[in-house]
Structure formats: structure tokens, C-alpha cells
Amino acid sequence: MKVGVIFGGKSGEHEVSLQSAKSVMDALDPLQYTIVPIGITRDGRWQVGKGAIKALETAKVAESKGTTQSPKNYINSTVGGLTPASTTRSVDMLPPALVNEIDVAIPVLHGTYGEDGSIQGLLELVGVPYVGAGILASAVGLDKIVMKQMFAAVGIPQVRYVAFTRSQWRTNPEELLDLVERQLAYPCFVKPTNLGSSVGISKVKSREQLAEAIALAAQYDRKMIVEQGLDVREIEVAVLGNDRPMVSVAGEIIPSNEFYDYEAKYVGGHSKLIIPAELSDEQREKVEHYAVAAFQAIDCSGLARVDFFIERATAVCW
């Protein structure tokens, strides 16, 4: 079976995608699968084979030299990334390998154009089977605001939050700051709505920091969300399956920084993952129940990672 691993992409999580793709390809058994690397540059050009592999090797070298990108220079930097090449087809042409040379695709694109249903829709249009969630679940799962609305509809408890657009922020920033301070207490977290890997996320403890954090998040997305900060444990599980999903053993993340930011996830390697997490039977049952409920609420399929906060003071799942 020929497996196309698609990585890179135009989002702010381009570098993370390269690391993920290397992990996936290292894990595929070469005796069972023929791996076809398919890379997408930051400007949307496609590379297949050696050119894509070269980008992975470059990313590995950059990482070993301590030059892994931080969120602030993520979008425009080219360190360790896929760059346009003379042999690359135009952005309006898909590589023949996408249709003619693979039996199934594994999209390992992170963030916009990768986890938001875009690549999933493209693969369905060209008739290529792919791993992971479909168009709807991908789109909803990346949009934190829509996802929270769907979770609320099925009774999944959540932290308090305030959501707004970049246009609203630019039109009347002081009014929005007042709204956040009325609804939430410090500390709180400011996030771009449609992005992952903690890119553009800030923990804020004052009105001045809040304004700076919103301005940063607005560079990555037209929609922002501010969530209440809590004293919590961070728990995660995998959910696998389609109509009858299974939940994995839970793990607990111990971040190396004040919160699980980009640096704590990808730089230094000092964050810890404890498996299995130390949970009571009641906590474990709640995590498993809400993990399946979240998976089904957005019509997910294949696989998902579902994250939880368990508040230390009350031991309640969120």
C-alpha cells in the first residue's frame, strides 16, 4: 500500500507539521507501506519525494541547532521550512502523485488549511481516502468558538469565555476590555480561534497585558477567544473509532513553563507526560464519558485527542 504523508502548509504551525510528519513516517513499517512524502510550502506550492524529504532534514538540523521557531516569528520565517523550488508545480496544479501514486493519505498538516476541513475536502474531491476526521468535524474541531457552542448543546461543562472578532476589537478596544473584565477574572488566556500548538496564545494578569495579547492573537485570526484561567491539572486522552469510539488510558501533562505554551511543547523537552494519570474512578469515568460526548458532538471519526482541565480545588472536569 502506498501511503501519502502530507505536511507543511500555509498556517502558522508549518514547523510543527514537519516534526509531526517525521514522527509519522518513522512509525510506518517500511515492510508494509511505501511512503510517499508530499510537502506543501508556506506559499502553497507542492513538493513530492526528495524535495519534501529535504525539508524534513533541514527542519531536523534547525532543531538540533536550537533554532526552532517561536510563535512571534512563525509566519514569515523560513528556518527549516519548505521553500519554493524550480521543480515545484504552480500553486494551481496538484502533483500527480496525489491522485495517481497513493492509495491513502495521512494529512499531517496543522492549523488552517490542514485541520480545518480544507485538505479533507480536496482529498474527497479527487477521490483519495484519508486518515482522520472528515470535513465537518475538522472545521468545527479547529474553530474553538463553534466547538464550544456544540459542546454546550450536549451538556459538556466548560470554562467561562468571551469571544469576539478582530473587527470588533479594532472598532472599540476599550469596550471589549471592559467586557472581558466584567465576565472574567485575571489570570485569563487569550487565543486565536482557529489555530493550535499554542501559537499566538498568552496568559495575562492585567488589563495592559490583555490588550497586548489580543493584538497578538489578532495577527493570526479574525476571531479571538478569552478564557478564564483556573488552577487545573491538564489531562488528555485519545479517542479511536467511528460509530463506536474507544477511549485510551489518560495521561497528565506537567508543563515546564507557567502553562503549556509553544516553548513548553516543542523547545527544550522538559515538559513531562505521566501515563497513566493518577485519577480517581469517578474522575476517570467522567473523562471517558465527556471524551466520547465531545467526539460525537462534532461527528468526529478515526481519531482525536481530547484535552481536559480538572480543577484542583473541586476536582471537577472541564
PDB file of N, CA, C and O in Angstrom, residues 127-184:
ATOM      1  N   GLY A 127     -10.991  11.994  -4.769  1.00  0.00           N
ATOM      2  CA  GLY A 127     -11.267  10.579  -4.540  1.00  0.00           C
ATOM      3  C   GLY A 127     -10.172   9.812  -3.849  1.00  0.00           C
ATOM      4  O   GLY A 127     -10.013   8.616  -4.080  1.00  0.00           O
ATOM      5  N   VAL A 128      -9.413  10.482  -2.974  1.00  0.00           N
ATOM      6  CA  VAL A 128      -8.340   9.803  -2.239  1.00  0.00           C
ATOM      7  C   VAL A 128      -8.788   9.563  -0.795  1.00  0.00           C
ATOM      8  O   VAL A 128      -9.106  10.511  -0.077  1.00  0.00           O
ATOM      9  N   PRO A 129      -8.845   8.308  -0.332  1.00  0.00           N
ATOM     10  CA  PRO A 129      -9.171   8.034   1.066  1.00  0.00           C
ATOM     11  C   PRO A 129      -8.125   8.663   1.983  1.00  0.00           C
ATOM     12  O   PRO A 129      -6.946   8.746   1.621  1.00  0.00           O
ATOM     13  N   TYR A 130      -8.556   9.092   3.168  1.00  0.00           N
ATOM     14  CA  TYR A 130      -7.602   9.738   4.071  1.00  0.00           C
ATOM     15  C   TYR A 130      -7.877   9.351   5.516  1.00  0.00           C
ATOM     16  O   TYR A 130      -8.976   8.949   5.880  1.00  0.00           O
ATOM     17  N   VAL A 131      -6.857   9.509   6.341  1.00  0.00           N
ATOM     18  CA  VAL A 131      -6.928   9.182   7.762  1.00  0.00           C
ATOM     19  C   VAL A 131      -7.469  10.385   8.530  1.00  0.00           C
ATOM     20  O   VAL A 131      -7.108  11.525   8.251  1.00  0.00           O
ATOM     21  N   GLY A 132      -8.327  10.108   9.510  1.00  0.00           N
ATOM     22  CA  GLY A 132      -8.755  11.172  10.410  1.00  0.00           C
ATOM     23  C   GLY A 132     -10.146  11.684  10.141  1.00  0.00           C
ATOM     24  O   GLY A 132     -10.896  11.139   9.321  1.00  0.00           O
ATOM     25  N   ALA A 133     -10.481  12.770  10.839  1.00  0.00           N
ATOM     26  CA  ALA A 133     -11.830  13.323  10.807  1.00  0.00           C
ATOM     27  C   ALA A 133     -12.183  13.872   9.437  1.00  0.00           C
ATOM     28  O   ALA A 133     -11.316  14.265   8.655  1.00  0.00           O
ATOM     29  N   GLY A 134     -13.496  13.924   9.153  1.00  0.00           N
ATOM     30  CA  GLY A 134     -13.984  14.447   7.889  1.00  0.00           C
ATOM     31  C   GLY A 134     -14.054  15.956   7.876  1.00  0.00           C
ATOM     32  O   GLY A 134     -13.528  16.640   8.767  1.00  0.00           O
ATOM     33  N   ILE A 135     -14.728  16.502   6.879  1.00  0.00           N
ATOM     34  CA  ILE A 135     -14.767  17.948   6.670  1.00  0.00           C
ATOM     35  C   ILE A 135     -15.430  18.668   7.841  1.00  0.00           C
ATOM     36  O   ILE A 135     -14.875  19.618   8.396  1.00  0.00           O
ATOM     37  N   LEU A 136     -16.615  18.222   8.232  1.00  0.00           N
ATOM     38  CA  LEU A 136     -17.364  18.904   9.288  1.00  0.00           C
ATOM     39  C   LEU A 136     -16.615  18.881  10.609  1.00  0.00           C
ATOM     40  O   LEU A 136     -16.410  19.917  11.247  1.00  0.00           O
ATOM     41  N   ALA A 137     -16.198  17.698  11.042  1.00  0.00           N
ATOM     42  CA  ALA A 137     -15.511  17.579  12.330  1.00  0.00           C
ATOM     43  C   ALA A 137     -14.199  18.347  12.341  1.00  0.00           C
ATOM     44  O   ALA A 137     -13.827  18.942  13.351  1.00  0.00           O
ATOM     45  N   SER A 138     -13.504  18.338  11.210  1.00  0.00           N
ATOM     46  CA  SER A 138     -12.240  19.082  11.134  1.00  0.00           C
ATOM     47  C   SER A 138     -12.486  20.577  11.287  1.00  0.00           C
ATOM     48  O   SER A 138     -11.794  21.261  12.047  1.00  0.00           O
ATOM     49  N   ALA A 139     -13.478  21.088  10.557  1.00  0.00           N
ATOM     50  CA  ALA A 139     -13.771  22.521  10.607  1.00  0.00           C
ATOM     51  C   ALA A 139     -14.230  22.949  11.990  1.00  0.00           C
ATOM     52  O   ALA A 139     -13.746  23.945  12.553  1.00  0.00           O
ATOM     53  N   VAL A 140     -15.145  22.191  12.569  1.00  0.00           N
ATOM     54  CA  VAL A 140     -15.665  22.542  13.895  1.00  0.00           C
ATOM     55  C   VAL A 140     -14.592  22.347  14.963  1.00  0.00           C
ATOM     56  O   VAL A 140     -14.463  23.149  15.891  1.00  0.00           O
ATOM     57  N   GLY A 141     -13.817  21.274  14.837  1.00  0.00           N
ATOM     58  CA  GLY A 141     -12.802  20.986  15.842  1.00  0.00           C
ATOM     59  C   GLY A 141     -11.702  22.026  15.912  1.00  0.00           C
ATOM     60  O   GLY A 141     -11.058  22.184  16.953  1.00  0.00           O
ATOM     61  N   LEU A 142     -11.451  22.739  14.818  1.00  0.00           N
ATOM     62  CA  LEU A 142     -10.415  23.770  14.848  1.00  0.00           C
ATOM     63  C   LEU A 142     -10.967  25.102  15.334  1.00  0.00           C
ATOM     64  O   LEU A 142     -10.240  25.892  15.929  1.00  0.00           O
ATOM     65  N   ASP A 143     -12.242  25.360  15.095  1.00  0.00           N
ATOM     66  CA  ASP A 143     -12.851  26.633  15.489  1.00  0.00           C
ATOM     67  C   ASP A 143     -13.311  26.539  16.945  1.00  0.00           C
ATOM     68  O   ASP A 143     -14.352  25.945  17.252  1.00  0.00           O
ATOM     69  N   LYS A 144     -12.549  27.131  17.852  1.00  0.00           N
ATOM     70  CA  LYS A 144     -12.833  26.979  19.279  1.00  0.00           C
ATOM     71  C   LYS A 144     -14.212  27.504  19.663  1.00  0.00           C
ATOM     72  O   LYS A 144     -14.862  26.956  20.560  1.00  0.00           O
ATOM     73  N   ILE A 145     -14.668  28.562  19.018  1.00  0.00           N
ATOM     74  CA  ILE A 145     -15.960  29.154  19.376  1.00  0.00           C
ATOM     75  C   ILE A 145     -17.102  28.235  18.960  1.00  0.00           C
ATOM     76  O   ILE A 145     -17.987  27.906  19.769  1.00  0.00           O
ATOM     77  N   VAL A 146     -17.117  27.805  17.704  1.00  0.00           N
ATOM     78  CA  VAL A 146     -18.182  26.915  17.227  1.00  0.00           C
ATOM     79  C   VAL A 146     -18.155  25.598  17.994  1.00  0.00           C
ATOM     80  O   VAL A 146     -19.198  25.047  18.360  1.00  0.00           O
ATOM     81  N   MET A 147     -16.954  25.093  18.265  1.00  0.00           N
ATOM     82  CA  MET A 147     -16.829  23.839  19.003  1.00  0.00           C
ATOM     83  C   MET A 147     -17.429  23.976  20.399  1.00  0.00           C
ATOM     84  O   MET A 147     -18.159  23.095  20.867  1.00  0.00           O
ATOM     85  N   LYS A 148     -17.150  25.077  21.074  1.00  0.00           N
ATOM     86  CA  LYS A 148     -17.708  25.291  22.408  1.00  0.00           C
ATOM     87  C   LYS A 148     -19.231  25.375  22.366  1.00  0.00           C
ATOM     88  O   LYS A 148     -19.920  24.883  23.271  1.00  0.00           O
ATOM     89  N   GLN A 149     -19.769  25.996  21.336  1.00  0.00           N
ATOM     90  CA  GLN A 149     -21.221  26.086  21.211  1.00  0.00           C
ATOM     91  C   GLN A 149     -21.846  24.709  21.039  1.00  0.00           C
ATOM     92  O   GLN A 149     -22.906  24.420  21.612  1.00  0.00           O
ATOM     93  N   MET A 150     -21.192  23.846  20.275  1.00  0.00           N
ATOM     94  CA  MET A 150     -21.716  22.495  20.073  1.00  0.00           C
ATOM     95  C   MET A 150     -21.556  21.661  21.337  1.00  0.00           C
ATOM     96  O   MET A 150     -22.424  20.856  21.682  1.00  0.00           O
ATOM     97  N   PHE A 151     -20.455  21.854  22.066  1.00  0.00           N
ATOM     98  CA  PHE A 151     -20.270  21.148  23.331  1.00  0.00           C
ATOM     99  C   PHE A 151     -21.331  21.572  24.344  1.00  0.00           C
ATOM    100  O   PHE A 151     -21.866  20.745  25.088  1.00  0.00           O
ATOM    101  N   ALA A 152     -21.630  22.866  24.390  1.00  0.00           N
ATOM    102  CA  ALA A 152     -22.648  23.358  25.319  1.00  0.00           C
ATOM    103  C   ALA A 152     -24.005  22.730  25.013  1.00  0.00           C
ATOM    104  O   ALA A 152     -24.794  22.443  25.931  1.00  0.00           O
ATOM    105  N   ALA A 153     -24.280  22.504  23.728  1.00  0.00           N
ATOM    106  CA  ALA A 153     -25.577  21.952  23.330  1.00  0.00           C
ATOM    107  C   ALA A 153     -25.786  20.537  23.848  1.00  0.00           C
ATOM    108  O   ALA A 153     -26.939  20.102  24.020  1.00  0.00           O
ATOM    109  N   VAL A 154     -24.705  19.800  24.113  1.00  0.00           N
ATOM    110  CA  VAL A 154     -24.839  18.432  24.618  1.00  0.00           C
ATOM    111  C   VAL A 154     -24.447  18.326  26.086  1.00  0.00           C
ATOM    112  O   VAL A 154     -24.260  17.237  26.615  1.00  0.00           O
ATOM    113  N   GLY A 155     -24.292  19.482  26.746  1.00  0.00           N
ATOM    114  CA  GLY A 155     -24.090  19.487  28.186  1.00  0.00           C
ATOM    115  C   GLY A 155     -22.684  19.225  28.669  1.00  0.00           C
ATOM    116  O   GLY A 155     -22.477  18.804  29.815  1.00  0.00           O
ATOM    117  N   ILE A 156     -21.680  19.471  27.839  1.00  0.00           N
ATOM    118  CA  ILE A 156     -20.291  19.295  28.275  1.00  0.00           C
ATOM    119  C   ILE A 156     -19.852  20.555  29.026  1.00  0.00           C
ATOM    120  O   ILE A 156     -19.916  21.652  28.484  1.00  0.00           O
ATOM    121  N   PRO A 157     -19.414  20.427  30.285  1.00  0.00           N
ATOM    122  CA  PRO A 157     -19.018  21.614  31.057  1.00  0.00           C
ATOM    123  C   PRO A 157     -17.757  22.253  30.495  1.00  0.00           C
ATOM    124  O   PRO A 157     -16.860  21.559  30.002  1.00  0.00           O
ATOM    125  N   GLN A 158     -17.680  23.581  30.576  1.00  0.00           N
ATOM    126  CA  GLN A 158     -16.560  24.322  30.003  1.00  0.00           C
ATOM    127  C   GLN A 158     -16.172  25.487  30.911  1.00  0.00           C
ATOM    128  O   GLN A 158     -16.967  25.947  31.730  1.00  0.00           O
ATOM    129  N   VAL A 159     -14.967  25.987  30.704  1.00  0.00           N
ATOM    130  CA  VAL A 159     -14.563  27.207  31.393  1.00  0.00           C
ATOM    131  C   VAL A 159     -15.321  28.387  30.788  1.00  0.00           C
ATOM    132  O   VAL A 159     -15.739  28.347  29.630  1.00  0.00           O
ATOM    133  N   ARG A 160     -15.492  29.459  31.587  1.00  0.00           N
ATOM    134  CA  ARG A 160     -16.148  30.652  31.061  1.00  0.00           C
ATOM    135  C   ARG A 160     -15.250  31.306  30.009  1.00  0.00           C
ATOM    136  O   ARG A 160     -14.020  31.249  30.101  1.00  0.00           O
ATOM    137  N   TYR A 161     -15.881  31.964  29.025  1.00  0.00           N
ATOM    138  CA  TYR A 161     -15.097  32.585  27.962  1.00  0.00           C
ATOM    139  C   TYR A 161     -15.843  33.761  27.361  1.00  0.00           C
ATOM    140  O   TYR A 161     -17.062  33.896  27.509  1.00  0.00           O
ATOM    141  N   VAL A 162     -15.085  34.606  26.667  1.00  0.00           N
ATOM    142  CA  VAL A 162     -15.631  35.729  25.903  1.00  0.00           C
ATOM    143  C   VAL A 162     -15.040  35.624  24.498  1.00  0.00           C
ATOM    144  O   VAL A 162     -13.827  35.426  24.344  1.00  0.00           O
ATOM    145  N   ALA A 163     -15.877  35.751  23.478  1.00  0.00           N
ATOM    146  CA  ALA A 163     -15.417  35.641  22.085  1.00  0.00           C
ATOM    147  C   ALA A 163     -15.784  36.900  21.317  1.00  0.00           C
ATOM    148  O   ALA A 163     -16.816  37.520  21.569  1.00  0.00           O
ATOM    149  N   PHE A 164     -14.926  37.264  20.360  1.00  0.00           N
ATOM    150  CA  PHE A 164     -15.176  38.463  19.558  1.00  0.00           C
ATOM    151  C   PHE A 164     -14.307  38.413  18.315  1.00  0.00           C
ATOM    152  O   PHE A 164     -13.430  37.545  18.187  1.00  0.00           O
ATOM    153  N   THR A 165     -14.545  39.356  17.400  1.00  0.00           N
ATOM    154  CA  THR A 165     -13.811  39.387  16.140  1.00  0.00           C
ATOM    155  C   THR A 165     -12.732  40.468  16.148  1.00  0.00           C
ATOM    156  O   THR A 165     -12.753  41.381  16.986  1.00  0.00           O
ATOM    157  N   ARG A 166     -11.828  40.350  15.200  1.00  0.00           N
ATOM    158  CA  ARG A 166     -10.793  41.374  15.031  1.00  0.00           C
ATOM    159  C   ARG A 166     -11.420  42.735  14.734  1.00  0.00           C
ATOM    160  O   ARG A 166     -10.968  43.764  15.234  1.00  0.00           O
ATOM    161  N   SER A 167     -12.486  42.744  13.934  1.00  0.00           N
ATOM    162  CA  SER A 167     -13.169  43.996  13.608  1.00  0.00           C
ATOM    163  C   SER A 167     -13.744  44.662  14.858  1.00  0.00           C
ATOM    164  O   SER A 167     -13.632  45.881  15.041  1.00  0.00           O
ATOM    165  N   GLN A 168     -14.345  43.852  15.737  1.00  0.00           N
ATOM    166  CA  GLN A 168     -14.879  44.407  16.985  1.00  0.00           C
ATOM    167  C   GLN A 168     -13.771  44.983  17.853  1.00  0.00           C
ATOM    168  O   GLN A 168     -13.942  46.028  18.490  1.00  0.00           O
ATOM    169  N   TRP A 169     -12.639  44.308  17.873  1.00  0.00           N
ATOM    170  CA  TRP A 169     -11.509  44.777  18.669  1.00  0.00           C
ATOM    171  C   TRP A 169     -10.985  46.106  18.142  1.00  0.00           C
ATOM    172  O   TRP A 169     -10.721  47.040  18.906  1.00  0.00           O
ATOM    173  N   ARG A 170     -10.847  46.208  16.839  1.00  0.00           N
ATOM    174  CA  ARG A 170     -10.322  47.434  16.250  1.00  0.00           C
ATOM    175  C   ARG A 170     -11.305  48.594  16.371  1.00  0.00           C
ATOM    176  O   ARG A 170     -10.910  49.755  16.494  1.00  0.00           O
ATOM    177  N   THR A 171     -12.601  48.281  16.342  1.00  0.00           N
ATOM    178  CA  THR A 171     -13.613  49.333  16.387  1.00  0.00           C
ATOM    179  C   THR A 171     -13.719  49.962  17.771  1.00  0.00           C
ATOM    180  O   THR A 171     -13.802  51.192  17.905  1.00  0.00           O
ATOM    181  N   ASN A 172     -13.713  49.123  18.812  1.00  0.00           N
ATOM    182  CA  ASN A 172     -13.878  49.659  20.168  1.00  0.00           C
ATOM    183  C   ASN A 172     -13.119  48.805  21.170  1.00  0.00           C
ATOM    184  O   ASN A 172     -13.709  48.026  21.928  1.00  0.00           O
ATOM    185  N   PRO A 173     -11.798  48.939  21.231  1.00  0.00           N
ATOM    186  CA  PRO A 173     -10.997  48.084  22.112  1.00  0.00           C
ATOM    187  C   PRO A 173     -11.304  48.280  23.598  1.00  0.00           C
ATOM    188  O   PRO A 173     -11.331  47.300  24.348  1.00  0.00           O
ATOM    189  N   GLU A 174     -11.526  49.506  24.032  1.00  0.00           N
ATOM    190  CA  GLU A 174     -11.775  49.746  25.450  1.00  0.00           C
ATOM    191  C   GLU A 174     -13.066  49.074  25.912  1.00  0.00           C
ATOM    192  O   GLU A 174     -13.136  48.531  27.015  1.00  0.00           O
ATOM    193  N   GLU A 175     -14.074  49.098  25.059  1.00  0.00           N
ATOM    194  CA  GLU A 175     -15.338  48.442  25.404  1.00  0.00           C
ATOM    195  C   GLU A 175     -15.160  46.934  25.545  1.00  0.00           C
ATOM    196  O   GLU A 175     -15.727  46.309  26.453  1.00  0.00           O
ATOM    197  N   LEU A 176     -14.332  46.351  24.684  1.00  0.00           N
ATOM    198  CA  LEU A 176     -14.090  44.913  24.775  1.00  0.00           C
ATOM    199  C   LEU A 176     -13.274  44.562  26.021  1.00  0.00           C
ATOM    200  O   LEU A 176     -13.532  43.545  26.666  1.00  0.00           O
ATOM    201  N   LEU A 177     -12.303  45.380  26.351  1.00  0.00           N
ATOM    202  CA  LEU A 177     -11.533  45.149  27.570  1.00  0.00           C
ATOM    203  C   LEU A 177     -12.444  45.195  28.790  1.00  0.00           C
ATOM    204  O   LEU A 177     -12.324  44.368  29.706  1.00  0.00           O
ATOM    205  N   ASP A 178     -13.364  46.159  28.801  1.00  0.00           N
ATOM    206  CA  ASP A 178     -14.333  46.257  29.904  1.00  0.00           C
ATOM    207  C   ASP A 178     -15.202  45.007  29.966  1.00  0.00           C
ATOM    208  O   ASP A 178     -15.480  44.476  31.052  1.00  0.00           O
ATOM    209  N   LEU A 179     -15.632  44.514  28.803  1.00  0.00           N
ATOM    210  CA  LEU A 179     -16.474  43.324  28.751  1.00  0.00           C
ATOM    211  C   LEU A 179     -15.746  42.116  29.328  1.00  0.00           C
ATOM    212  O   LEU A 179     -16.314  41.357  30.129  1.00  0.00           O
ATOM    213  N   VAL A 180     -14.500  41.919  28.919  1.00  0.00           N
ATOM    214  CA  VAL A 180     -13.726  40.783  29.423  1.00  0.00           C
ATOM    215  C   VAL A 180     -13.565  40.879  30.926  1.00  0.00           C
ATOM    216  O   VAL A 180     -13.742  39.890  31.660  1.00  0.00           O
ATOM    217  N   GLU A 181     -13.272  42.071  31.431  1.00  0.00           N
ATOM    218  CA  GLU A 181     -13.051  42.231  32.876  1.00  0.00           C
ATOM    219  C   GLU A 181     -14.350  42.056  33.668  1.00  0.00           C
ATOM    220  O   GLU A 181     -14.311  41.652  34.833  1.00  0.00           O
ATOM    221  N   ARG A 182     -15.487  42.339  33.060  1.00  0.00           N
ATOM    222  CA  ARG A 182     -16.766  42.092  33.743  1.00  0.00           C
ATOM    223  C   ARG A 182     -17.093  40.600  33.795  1.00  0.00           C
ATOM    224  O   ARG A 182     -17.632  40.104  34.784  1.00  0.00           O
ATOM    225  N   GLN A 183     -16.753  39.894  32.723  1.00  0.00           N
ATOM    226  CA  GLN A 183     -17.134  38.490  32.611  1.00  0.00           C
ATOM    227  C   GLN A 183     -16.131  37.531  33.250  1.00  0.00           C
ATOM    228  O   GLN A 183     -16.515  36.465  33.744  1.00  0.00           O
ATOM    229  N   LEU A 184     -14.849  37.908  33.225  1.00  0.00           N
ATOM    230  CA  LEU A 184     -13.790  37.017  33.681  1.00  0.00           C
ATOM    231  C   LEU A 184     -12.902  37.712  34.701  1.00  0.00           C
ATOM    232  O   LEU A 184     -12.893  38.941  34.812  1.00  0.00           O
TER     233      LEU A 184
END
